[in-house]
Coordinates of C-alpha atoms in Angstrom, one line a residue:
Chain A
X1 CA 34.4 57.8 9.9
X2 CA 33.2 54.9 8.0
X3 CA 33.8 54.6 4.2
X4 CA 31.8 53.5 1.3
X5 CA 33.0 53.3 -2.2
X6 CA 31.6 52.2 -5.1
X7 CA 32.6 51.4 -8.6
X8 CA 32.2 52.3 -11.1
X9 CA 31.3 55.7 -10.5
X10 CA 30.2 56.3 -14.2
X11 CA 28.7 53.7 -16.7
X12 CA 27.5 54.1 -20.2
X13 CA 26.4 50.5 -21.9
X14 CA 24.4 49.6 -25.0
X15 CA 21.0 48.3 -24.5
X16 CA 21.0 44.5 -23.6
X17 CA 24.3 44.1 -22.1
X18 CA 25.1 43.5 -18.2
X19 CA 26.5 46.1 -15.9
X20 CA 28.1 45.4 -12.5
X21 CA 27.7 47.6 -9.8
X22 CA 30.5 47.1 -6.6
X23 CA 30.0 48.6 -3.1
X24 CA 32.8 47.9 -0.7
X25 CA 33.1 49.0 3.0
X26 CA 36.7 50.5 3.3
X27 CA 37.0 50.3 6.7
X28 CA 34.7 48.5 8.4
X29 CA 32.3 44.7 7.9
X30 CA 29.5 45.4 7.0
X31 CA 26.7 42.4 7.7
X32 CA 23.7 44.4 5.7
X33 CA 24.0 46.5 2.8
X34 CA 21.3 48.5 0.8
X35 CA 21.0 49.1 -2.9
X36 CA 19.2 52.0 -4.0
X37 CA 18.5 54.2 -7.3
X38 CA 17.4 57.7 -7.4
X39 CA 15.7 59.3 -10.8
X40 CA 16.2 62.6 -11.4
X41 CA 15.0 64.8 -8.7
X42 CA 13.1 62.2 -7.0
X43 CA 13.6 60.5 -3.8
X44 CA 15.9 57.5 -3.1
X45 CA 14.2 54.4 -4.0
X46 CA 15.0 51.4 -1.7
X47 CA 15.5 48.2 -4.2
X48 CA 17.0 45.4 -2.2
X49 CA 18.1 44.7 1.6
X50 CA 21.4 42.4 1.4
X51 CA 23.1 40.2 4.3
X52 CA 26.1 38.8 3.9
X53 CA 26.0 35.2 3.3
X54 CA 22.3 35.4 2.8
X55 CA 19.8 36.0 -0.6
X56 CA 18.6 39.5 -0.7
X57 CA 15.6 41.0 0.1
X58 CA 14.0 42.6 -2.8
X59 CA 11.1 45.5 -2.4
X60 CA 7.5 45.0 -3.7
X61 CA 8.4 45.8 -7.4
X62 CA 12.2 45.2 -8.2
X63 CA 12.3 42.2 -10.4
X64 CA 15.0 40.1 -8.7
X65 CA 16.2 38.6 -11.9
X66 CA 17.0 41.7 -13.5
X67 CA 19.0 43.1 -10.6
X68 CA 21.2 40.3 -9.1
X69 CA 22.5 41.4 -5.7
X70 CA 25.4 38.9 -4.1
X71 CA 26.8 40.0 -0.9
X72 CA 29.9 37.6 -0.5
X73 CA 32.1 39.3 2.1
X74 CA 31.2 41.3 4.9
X75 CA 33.1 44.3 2.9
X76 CA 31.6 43.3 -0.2
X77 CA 28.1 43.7 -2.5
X78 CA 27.6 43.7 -6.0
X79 CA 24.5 44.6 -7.8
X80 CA 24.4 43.2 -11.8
X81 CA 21.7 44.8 -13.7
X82 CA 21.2 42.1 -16.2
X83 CA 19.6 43.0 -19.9
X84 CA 19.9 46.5 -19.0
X85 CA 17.5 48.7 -21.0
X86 CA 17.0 52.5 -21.3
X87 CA 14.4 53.1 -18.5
X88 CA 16.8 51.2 -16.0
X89 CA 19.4 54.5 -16.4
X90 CA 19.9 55.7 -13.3
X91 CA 21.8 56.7 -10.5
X92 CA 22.8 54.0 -8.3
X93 CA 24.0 54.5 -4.3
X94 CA 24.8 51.4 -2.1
X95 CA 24.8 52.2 1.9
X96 CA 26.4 49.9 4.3
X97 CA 25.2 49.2 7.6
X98 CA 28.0 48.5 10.7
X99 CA 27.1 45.1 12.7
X100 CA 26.7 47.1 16.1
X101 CA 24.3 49.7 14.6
X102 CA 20.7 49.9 14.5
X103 CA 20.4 52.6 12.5
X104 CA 23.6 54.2 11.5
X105 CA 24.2 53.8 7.4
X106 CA 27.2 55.1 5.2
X107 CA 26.7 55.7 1.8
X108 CA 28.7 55.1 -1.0
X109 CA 29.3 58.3 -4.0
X110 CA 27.0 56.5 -6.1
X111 CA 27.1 54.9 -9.7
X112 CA 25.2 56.8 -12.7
X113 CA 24.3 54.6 -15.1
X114 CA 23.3 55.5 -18.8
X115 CA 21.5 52.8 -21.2
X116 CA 22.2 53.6 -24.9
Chain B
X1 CA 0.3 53.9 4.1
X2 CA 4.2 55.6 5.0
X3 CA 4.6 59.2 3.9
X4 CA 7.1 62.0 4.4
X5 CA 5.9 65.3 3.2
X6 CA 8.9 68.2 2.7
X7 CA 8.6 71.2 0.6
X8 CA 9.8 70.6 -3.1
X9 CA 11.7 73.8 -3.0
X10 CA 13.2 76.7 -1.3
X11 CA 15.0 80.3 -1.4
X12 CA 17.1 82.4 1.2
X13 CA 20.0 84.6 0.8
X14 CA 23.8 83.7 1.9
X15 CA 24.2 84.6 5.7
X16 CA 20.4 84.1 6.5
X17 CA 18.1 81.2 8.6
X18 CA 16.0 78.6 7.0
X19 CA 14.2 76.6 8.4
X20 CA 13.1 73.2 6.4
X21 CA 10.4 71.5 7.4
X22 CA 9.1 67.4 7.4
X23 CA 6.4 65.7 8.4
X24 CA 5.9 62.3 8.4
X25 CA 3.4 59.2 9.0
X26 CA 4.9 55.7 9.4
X27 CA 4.7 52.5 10.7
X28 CA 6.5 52.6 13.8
X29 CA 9.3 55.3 14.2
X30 CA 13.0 54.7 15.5
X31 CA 14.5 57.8 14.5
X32 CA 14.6 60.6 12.2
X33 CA 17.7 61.7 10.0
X34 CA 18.4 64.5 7.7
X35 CA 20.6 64.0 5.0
X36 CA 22.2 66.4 2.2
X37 CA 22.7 65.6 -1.2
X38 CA 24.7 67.7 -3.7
X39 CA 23.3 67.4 -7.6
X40 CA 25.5 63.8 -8.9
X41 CA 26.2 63.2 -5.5
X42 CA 25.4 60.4 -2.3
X43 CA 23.7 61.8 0.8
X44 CA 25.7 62.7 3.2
X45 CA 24.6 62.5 7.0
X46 CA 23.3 65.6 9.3
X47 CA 21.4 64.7 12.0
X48 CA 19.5 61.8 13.7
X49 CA 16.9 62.4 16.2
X50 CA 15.0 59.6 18.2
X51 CA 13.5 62.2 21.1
X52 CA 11.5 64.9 21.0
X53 CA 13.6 68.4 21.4
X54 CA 16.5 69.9 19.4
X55 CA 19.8 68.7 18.5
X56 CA 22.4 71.6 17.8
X57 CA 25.6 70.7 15.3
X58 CA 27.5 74.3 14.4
X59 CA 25.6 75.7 12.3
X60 CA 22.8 73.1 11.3
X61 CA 20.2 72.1 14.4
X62 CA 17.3 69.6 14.1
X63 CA 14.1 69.4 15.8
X64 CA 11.8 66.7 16.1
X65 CA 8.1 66.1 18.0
X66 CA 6.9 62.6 17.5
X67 CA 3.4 63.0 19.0
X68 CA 3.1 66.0 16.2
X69 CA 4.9 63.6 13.3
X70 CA 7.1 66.6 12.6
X71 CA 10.9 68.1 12.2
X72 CA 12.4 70.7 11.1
X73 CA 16.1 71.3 9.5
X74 CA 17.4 74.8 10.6
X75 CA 20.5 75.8 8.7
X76 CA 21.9 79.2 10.2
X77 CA 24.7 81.8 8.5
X78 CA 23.7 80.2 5.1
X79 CA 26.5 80.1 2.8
X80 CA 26.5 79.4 -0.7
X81 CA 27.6 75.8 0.0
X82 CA 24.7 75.0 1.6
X83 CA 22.7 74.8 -1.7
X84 CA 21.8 71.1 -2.2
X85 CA 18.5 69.1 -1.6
X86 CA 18.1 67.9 1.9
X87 CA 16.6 65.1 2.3
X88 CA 14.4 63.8 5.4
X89 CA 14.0 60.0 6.5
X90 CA 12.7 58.4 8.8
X91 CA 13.4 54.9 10.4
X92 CA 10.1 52.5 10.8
X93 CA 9.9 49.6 13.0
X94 CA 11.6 47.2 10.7
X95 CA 14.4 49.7 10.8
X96 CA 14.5 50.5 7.0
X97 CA 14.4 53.7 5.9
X98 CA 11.7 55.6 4.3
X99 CA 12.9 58.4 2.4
X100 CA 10.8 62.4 1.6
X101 CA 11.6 63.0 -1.9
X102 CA 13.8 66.0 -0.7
X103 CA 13.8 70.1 -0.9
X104 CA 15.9 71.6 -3.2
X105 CA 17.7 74.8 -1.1
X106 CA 18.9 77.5 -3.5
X107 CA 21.2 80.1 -1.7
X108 CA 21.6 83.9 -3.4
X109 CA 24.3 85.6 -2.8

C-alpha cells in the first residue's frame, strides 16, 4: 500500500520560534496533499489543500501567514508554523492524495507539536 | 450547514458485536469512509462506501443508505485491539473530506 511519513514525529519548541512540519509520499507522487491538526479528542480539522507546484488552499479560518504550506515535489509538502504560540500545540497529520484517485487518501503518523 | 453526527462513546465486551452508527448531512456526497485512530496515532483506513448496501471486510462490515444520510460500522468477535475512536467521513461534492468528531470504542475483557 501507499506510504506517508512525516517528520518529525515529536516537536517541543519555545514560544515564538518556527517549526517545520515534512510530509513525504514514500512510494508514490502525490499531486494534492492535505494538512490537518486534531485537538485532543476532537475531530480532524482540515487546514489547507496543497497541489504541487501551486499556492495552497487555506480553510475559512487558518491564517495563511502563520502556517506556510509549500508543496515543491510531487513527493514532497512542508507545513512551517511560523511564531508558534501555546494554543497552536497540536497534533499534526498530512494525508496524500494519488493522481488517479478521486477519493483515496493515505495518511501520514502525524506530528505532535508542544509550544512551551 | 455539513454535519456528521456519531456517538461520543461506547462499551462492549471482547468477543461481542457493535454496531457504530453515523449520520450525516452534506453538500453533495461521493462516498463515505470509516477510519480508526489509535490514541497519538493517524487514522488508518476501514471502509469506503459510495452505494447504498453493505460492504463486508473479515471482521469489520459497513453499511450505508444515502436517501436515509446514514451508516453504520459493525465490528464483530471484538478484541481488545479494537479499542480506538473510529472516525466517520464523508466525501462532499468538492471531494474534501468532512470529518464526525469520532466515537471512542472501549473493549472489556
Amino acid at each position: 500500500g501507499a506510504v506517508v511519513s512525516q517528520h518529525p514525529s515529536r516537536v517541543i519548541c519555545k514560544s515564538g520560534t518556527s517549526v517545520k512540519i515534512e510530509c513525504r509520499s514514500l512510494d508514490f507522487q502525490a499531486t494534492t496533499m492535505f494538512w490537518y491538526r486534531q485537538f485532543p479528542k476532537k475531530s480532524l480539522m482540515l487546514m489547507a489543500t496543497s497541489n504541487e507546484g501551486s499556492k495552497a488552499t487555506y480553510e475559512q479560518g487558518v491564517e495563511k501567514d502563520k502556517f506556510l504550506i509549500n508543496h515543491a515535489s510531487l513527493t514532497l509538502s512542508t507545513l512551517t508554523v511560523t511564531s508558534a504560540h501555546p494554543e497552536d500545540s497540536s497534533f499534526y497529520i498530512c494525508s496524500a492524495r494519488p493522481p488517479s484517485a478521486d477519493y483515496e487518501q493515505y495518511f501520514g503518523p502525524g506530528t505532535r507539536l508542544t509550544v512551551t | 450547514g455539513q454535519n456528521i453526527d456519531q456517538p461520543t462513546e461506547m462499551t462492549a465486551t471482547e468477543g461481542a458485536i457493535v454496531q457504530i452508527n453515523c449520520t450525516y448531512q452534506t453538500s453533495g456526497f461521493n462516498g463515505l469512509f470509516w477510519y480508526q485512530q489509535h490514541a497519538g496515532e493517524a487514522p488508518t483506513f476501514l471502509s469506503y462506501n459510495v452505494l447504498d448496501g453493505l460492504e463486508e471486510k473479515g471482521r469489520f462490515s459497513s453499511f450505508l443508505s444515502r436517501s436515509k444520510g446514514y451508516s453504520y460500522l459493525l465490528l464483530k468477535e471484538l478484541q481488545m485491539k479494537d479499542s480506538a475512536s473510529y472516525l466517520c467521513a464523508v466525501m462532499d461534492s468538492n471531494y474534501q473530506l468532512i470529518w464526525g468528531a469520532g466515537t471512542k470504542l472501549i473493549i472489556k475483557p
